[in-house]
PDB file of C-alpha atoms in Angstrom:
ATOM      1  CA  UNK A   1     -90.524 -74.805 -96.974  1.00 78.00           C
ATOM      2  CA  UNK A   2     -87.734 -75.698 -95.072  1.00 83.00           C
ATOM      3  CA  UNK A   3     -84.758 -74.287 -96.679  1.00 87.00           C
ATOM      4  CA  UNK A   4     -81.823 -76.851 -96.912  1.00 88.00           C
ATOM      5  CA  UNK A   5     -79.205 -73.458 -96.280  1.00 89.00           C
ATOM      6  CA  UNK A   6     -81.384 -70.323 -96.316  1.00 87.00           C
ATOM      7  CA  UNK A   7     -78.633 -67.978 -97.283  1.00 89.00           C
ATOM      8  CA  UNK A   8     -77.651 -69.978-100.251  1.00 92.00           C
ATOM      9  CA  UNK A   9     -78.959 -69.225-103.983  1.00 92.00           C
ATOM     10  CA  UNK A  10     -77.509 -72.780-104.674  1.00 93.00           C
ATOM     11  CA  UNK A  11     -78.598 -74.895-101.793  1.00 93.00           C
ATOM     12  CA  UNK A  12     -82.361 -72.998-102.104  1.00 92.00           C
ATOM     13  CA  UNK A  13     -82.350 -73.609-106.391  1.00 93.00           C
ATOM     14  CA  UNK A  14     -81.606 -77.337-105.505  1.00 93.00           C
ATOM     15  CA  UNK A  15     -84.391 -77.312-102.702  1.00 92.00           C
ATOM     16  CA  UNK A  16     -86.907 -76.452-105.614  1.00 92.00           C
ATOM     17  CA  UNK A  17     -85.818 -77.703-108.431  1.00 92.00           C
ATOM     18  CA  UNK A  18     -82.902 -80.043-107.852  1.00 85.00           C
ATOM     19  CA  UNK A  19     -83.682 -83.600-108.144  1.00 92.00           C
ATOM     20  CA  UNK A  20     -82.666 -85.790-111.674  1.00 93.00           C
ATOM     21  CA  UNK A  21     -86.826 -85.733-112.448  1.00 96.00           C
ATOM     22  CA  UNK A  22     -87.976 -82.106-111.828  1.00 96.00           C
ATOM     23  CA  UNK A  23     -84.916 -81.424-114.148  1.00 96.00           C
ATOM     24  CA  UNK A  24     -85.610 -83.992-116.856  1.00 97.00           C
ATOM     25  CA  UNK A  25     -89.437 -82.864-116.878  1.00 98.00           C
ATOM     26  CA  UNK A  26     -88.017 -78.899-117.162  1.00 98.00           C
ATOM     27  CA  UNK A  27     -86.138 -80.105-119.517  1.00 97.00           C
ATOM     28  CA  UNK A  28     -88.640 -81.657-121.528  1.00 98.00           C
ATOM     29  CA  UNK A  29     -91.135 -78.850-121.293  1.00 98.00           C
ATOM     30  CA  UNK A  30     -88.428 -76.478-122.550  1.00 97.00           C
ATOM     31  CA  UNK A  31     -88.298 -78.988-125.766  1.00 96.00           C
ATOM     32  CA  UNK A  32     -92.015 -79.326-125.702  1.00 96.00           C
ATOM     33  CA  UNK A  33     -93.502 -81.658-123.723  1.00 97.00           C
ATOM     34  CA  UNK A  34     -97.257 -80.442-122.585  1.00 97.00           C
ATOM     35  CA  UNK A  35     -98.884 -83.541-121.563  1.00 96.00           C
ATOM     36  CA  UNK A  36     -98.409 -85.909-118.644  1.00 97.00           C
ATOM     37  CA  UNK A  37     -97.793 -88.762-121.337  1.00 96.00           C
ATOM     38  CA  UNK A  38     -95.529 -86.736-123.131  1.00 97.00           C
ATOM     39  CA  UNK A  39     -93.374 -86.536-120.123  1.00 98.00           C
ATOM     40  CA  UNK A  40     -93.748 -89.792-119.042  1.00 97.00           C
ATOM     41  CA  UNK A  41     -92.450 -91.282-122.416  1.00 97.00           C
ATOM     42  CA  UNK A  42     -89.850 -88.723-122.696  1.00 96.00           C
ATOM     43  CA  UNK A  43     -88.375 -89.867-119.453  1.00 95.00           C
ATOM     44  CA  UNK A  44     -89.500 -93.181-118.572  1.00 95.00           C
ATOM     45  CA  UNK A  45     -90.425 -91.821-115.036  1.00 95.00           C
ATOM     46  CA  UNK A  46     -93.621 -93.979-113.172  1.00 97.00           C
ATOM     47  CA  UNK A  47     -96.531 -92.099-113.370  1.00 97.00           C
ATOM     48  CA  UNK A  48     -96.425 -91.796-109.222  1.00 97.00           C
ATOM     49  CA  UNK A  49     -93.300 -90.105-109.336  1.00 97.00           C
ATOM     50  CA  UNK A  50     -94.192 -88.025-112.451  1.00 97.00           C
ATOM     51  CA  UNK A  51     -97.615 -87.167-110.524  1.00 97.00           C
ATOM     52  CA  UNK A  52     -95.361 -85.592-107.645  1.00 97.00           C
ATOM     53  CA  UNK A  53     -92.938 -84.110-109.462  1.00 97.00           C
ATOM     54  CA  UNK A  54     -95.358 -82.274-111.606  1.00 97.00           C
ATOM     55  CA  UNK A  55     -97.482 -81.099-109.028  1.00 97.00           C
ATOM     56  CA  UNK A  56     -94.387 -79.283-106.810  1.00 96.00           C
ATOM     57  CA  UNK A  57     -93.379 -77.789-109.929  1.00 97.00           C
ATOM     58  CA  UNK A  58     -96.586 -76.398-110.343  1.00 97.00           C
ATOM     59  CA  UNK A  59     -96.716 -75.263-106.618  1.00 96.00           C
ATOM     60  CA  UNK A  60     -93.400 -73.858-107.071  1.00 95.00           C
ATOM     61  CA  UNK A  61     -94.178 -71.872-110.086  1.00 97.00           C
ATOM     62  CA  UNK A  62     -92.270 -73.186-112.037  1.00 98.00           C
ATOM     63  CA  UNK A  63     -94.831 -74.810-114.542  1.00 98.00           C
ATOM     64  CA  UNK A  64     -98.406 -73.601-114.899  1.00 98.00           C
ATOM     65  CA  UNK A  65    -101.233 -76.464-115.172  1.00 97.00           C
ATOM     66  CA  UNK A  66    -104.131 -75.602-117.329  1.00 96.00           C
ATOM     67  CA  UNK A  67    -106.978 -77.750-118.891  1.00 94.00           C
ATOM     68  CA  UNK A  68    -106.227 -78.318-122.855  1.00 91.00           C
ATOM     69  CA  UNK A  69    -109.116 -77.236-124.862  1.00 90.00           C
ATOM     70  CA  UNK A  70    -110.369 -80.631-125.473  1.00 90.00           C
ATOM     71  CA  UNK A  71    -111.044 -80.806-121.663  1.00 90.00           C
ATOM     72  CA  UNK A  72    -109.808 -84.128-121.386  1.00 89.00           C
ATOM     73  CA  UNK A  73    -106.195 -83.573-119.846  1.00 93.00           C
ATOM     74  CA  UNK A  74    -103.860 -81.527-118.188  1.00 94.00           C
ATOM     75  CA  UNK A  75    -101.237 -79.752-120.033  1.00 97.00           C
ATOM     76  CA  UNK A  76     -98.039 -77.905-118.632  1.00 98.00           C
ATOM     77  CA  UNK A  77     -96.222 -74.712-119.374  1.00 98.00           C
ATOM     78  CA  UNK A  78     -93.229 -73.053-118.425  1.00 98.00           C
ATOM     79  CA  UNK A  79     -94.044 -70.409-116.240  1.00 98.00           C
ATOM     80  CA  UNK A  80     -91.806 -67.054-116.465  1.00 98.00           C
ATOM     81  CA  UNK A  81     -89.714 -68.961-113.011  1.00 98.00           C
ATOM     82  CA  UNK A  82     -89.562 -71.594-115.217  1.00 98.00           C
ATOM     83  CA  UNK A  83     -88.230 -70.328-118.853  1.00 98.00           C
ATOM     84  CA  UNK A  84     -85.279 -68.258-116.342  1.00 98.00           C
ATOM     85  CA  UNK A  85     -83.776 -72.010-115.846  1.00 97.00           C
ATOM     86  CA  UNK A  86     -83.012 -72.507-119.309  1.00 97.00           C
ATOM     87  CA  UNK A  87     -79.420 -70.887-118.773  1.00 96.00           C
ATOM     88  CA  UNK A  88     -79.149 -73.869-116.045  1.00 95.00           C
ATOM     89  CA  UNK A  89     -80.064 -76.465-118.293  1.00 96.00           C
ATOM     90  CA  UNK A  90     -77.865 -75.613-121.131  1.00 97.00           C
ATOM     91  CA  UNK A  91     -75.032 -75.019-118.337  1.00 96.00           C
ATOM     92  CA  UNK A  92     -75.576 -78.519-117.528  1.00 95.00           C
ATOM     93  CA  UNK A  93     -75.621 -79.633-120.789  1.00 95.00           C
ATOM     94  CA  UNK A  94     -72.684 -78.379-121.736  1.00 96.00           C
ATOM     95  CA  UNK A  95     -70.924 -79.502-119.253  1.00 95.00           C
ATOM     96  CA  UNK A  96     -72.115 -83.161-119.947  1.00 95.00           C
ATOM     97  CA  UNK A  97     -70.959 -82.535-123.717  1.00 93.00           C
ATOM     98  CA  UNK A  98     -67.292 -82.114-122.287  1.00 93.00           C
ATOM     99  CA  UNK A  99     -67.146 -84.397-119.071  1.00 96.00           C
ATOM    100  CA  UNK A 100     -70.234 -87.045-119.414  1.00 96.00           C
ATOM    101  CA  UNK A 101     -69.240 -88.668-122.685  1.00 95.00           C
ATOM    102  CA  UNK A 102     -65.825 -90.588-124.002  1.00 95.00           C
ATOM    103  CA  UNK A 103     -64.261 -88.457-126.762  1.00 93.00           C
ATOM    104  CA  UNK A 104     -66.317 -89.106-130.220  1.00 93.00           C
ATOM    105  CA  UNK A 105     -69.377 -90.948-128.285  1.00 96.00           C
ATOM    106  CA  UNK A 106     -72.326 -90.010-129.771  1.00 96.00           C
ATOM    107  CA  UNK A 107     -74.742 -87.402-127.587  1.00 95.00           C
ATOM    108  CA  UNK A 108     -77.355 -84.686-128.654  1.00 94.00           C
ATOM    109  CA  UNK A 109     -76.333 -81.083-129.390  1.00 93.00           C
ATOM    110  CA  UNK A 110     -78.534 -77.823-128.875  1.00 94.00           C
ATOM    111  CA  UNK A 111     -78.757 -75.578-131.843  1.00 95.00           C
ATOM    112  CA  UNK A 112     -80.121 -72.523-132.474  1.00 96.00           C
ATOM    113  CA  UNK A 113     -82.556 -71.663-134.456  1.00 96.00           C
ATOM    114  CA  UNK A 114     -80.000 -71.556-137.539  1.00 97.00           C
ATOM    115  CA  UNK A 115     -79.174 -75.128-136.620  1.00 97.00           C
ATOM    116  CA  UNK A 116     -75.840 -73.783-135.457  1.00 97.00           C
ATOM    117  CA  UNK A 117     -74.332 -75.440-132.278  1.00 95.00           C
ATOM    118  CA  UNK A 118     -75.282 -72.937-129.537  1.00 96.00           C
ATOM    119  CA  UNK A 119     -71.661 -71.492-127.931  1.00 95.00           C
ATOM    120  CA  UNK A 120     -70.704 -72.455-125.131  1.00 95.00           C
ATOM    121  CA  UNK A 121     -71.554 -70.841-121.656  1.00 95.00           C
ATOM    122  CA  UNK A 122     -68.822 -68.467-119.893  1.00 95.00           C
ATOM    123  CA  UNK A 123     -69.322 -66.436-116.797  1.00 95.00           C
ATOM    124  CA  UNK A 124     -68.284 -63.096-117.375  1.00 95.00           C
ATOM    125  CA  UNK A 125     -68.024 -59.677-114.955  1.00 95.00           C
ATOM    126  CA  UNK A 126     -69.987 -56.741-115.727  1.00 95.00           C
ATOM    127  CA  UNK A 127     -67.324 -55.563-117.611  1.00 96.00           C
ATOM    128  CA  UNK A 128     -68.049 -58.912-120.374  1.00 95.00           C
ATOM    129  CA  UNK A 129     -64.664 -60.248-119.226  1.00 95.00           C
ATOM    130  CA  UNK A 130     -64.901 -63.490-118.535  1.00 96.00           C
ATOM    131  CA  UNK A 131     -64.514 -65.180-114.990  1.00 96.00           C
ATOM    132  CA  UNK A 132     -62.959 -68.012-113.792  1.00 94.00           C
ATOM    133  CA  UNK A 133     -63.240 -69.418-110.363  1.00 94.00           C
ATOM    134  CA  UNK A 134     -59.960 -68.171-109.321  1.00 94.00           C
ATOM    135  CA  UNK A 135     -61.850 -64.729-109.730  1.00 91.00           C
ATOM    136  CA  UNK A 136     -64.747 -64.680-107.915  1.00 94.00           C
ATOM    137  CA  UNK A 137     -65.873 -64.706-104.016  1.00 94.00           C
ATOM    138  CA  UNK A 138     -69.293 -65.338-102.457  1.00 93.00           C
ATOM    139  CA  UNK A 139     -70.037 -62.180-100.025  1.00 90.00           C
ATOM    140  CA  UNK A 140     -73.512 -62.520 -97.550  1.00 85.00           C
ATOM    141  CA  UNK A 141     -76.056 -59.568 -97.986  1.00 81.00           C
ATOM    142  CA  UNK A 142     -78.230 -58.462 -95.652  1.00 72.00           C
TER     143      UNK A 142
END
């Protein structure tokens, strides 16, 4: 793979996972989606695109393709890869709860398993204090 900045977490995450579908389908799968028609009604995608998008995801290991026990379909799992990108999605949900909707439009809200509102997302150091842009700095390793 040609990596779009190859000393970039960011610019490689984006590379593998970072267009609107692969992220909708993740998405999906982390609220249960399994089948290819379960996606494709979820999202509305075309079933070419969907095709594509499932297939690098399973190349990238991000989703794991096995038969169901019918033997009629496909079904799709979150791999281990995949499951690590839930923090992502709920960072990006969260942020759409406070800059993607006018104040008191309606949207979904995750919940834990209590049915509370899940809090929100903050950076912290390994101290637990928590981190601000103003307080961090992106150093190369080699």
């Amino acid at each position: 793979m040609n990596w779009t900045d190859p000393t970039c977490p960011v610019a490689r995450t984006l590379d593998l996972v970072g267009d609107r579908w692969s992220l909708l389908i993740v998405r999906d799968a982390m609220d249960g989606a399994r089948a290819f028609t379960d996606f494709q009604q979820r999202t509305g995608i075309a079933r070419n695109i969907l095709a594509d998008r499932l297939r690098r995801l399973v190349e990238r290991g991000i989703l794991d393709r096995q038969t169901a026990s019918s033997g009629r379909r496909q079904v799709y799992t979150l791999t281990q890869t995949g499951r690590d990108l839930f923090a992502v999605v709920v960072a990006l949900r969260q942020w759409g709860e406070r800059h993607a909707f006018e104040s008191g439009e309606a949207h979904s809200v995750l919940v834990d398993s209590s049915g509370l509102p899940v809090a929100e997302m903050r950076p912290t150091n390994a101290h637990g204090v928590e981190l601000d842009l103003d307080g961090t700095s992106v150093r190369k390793v080699y």
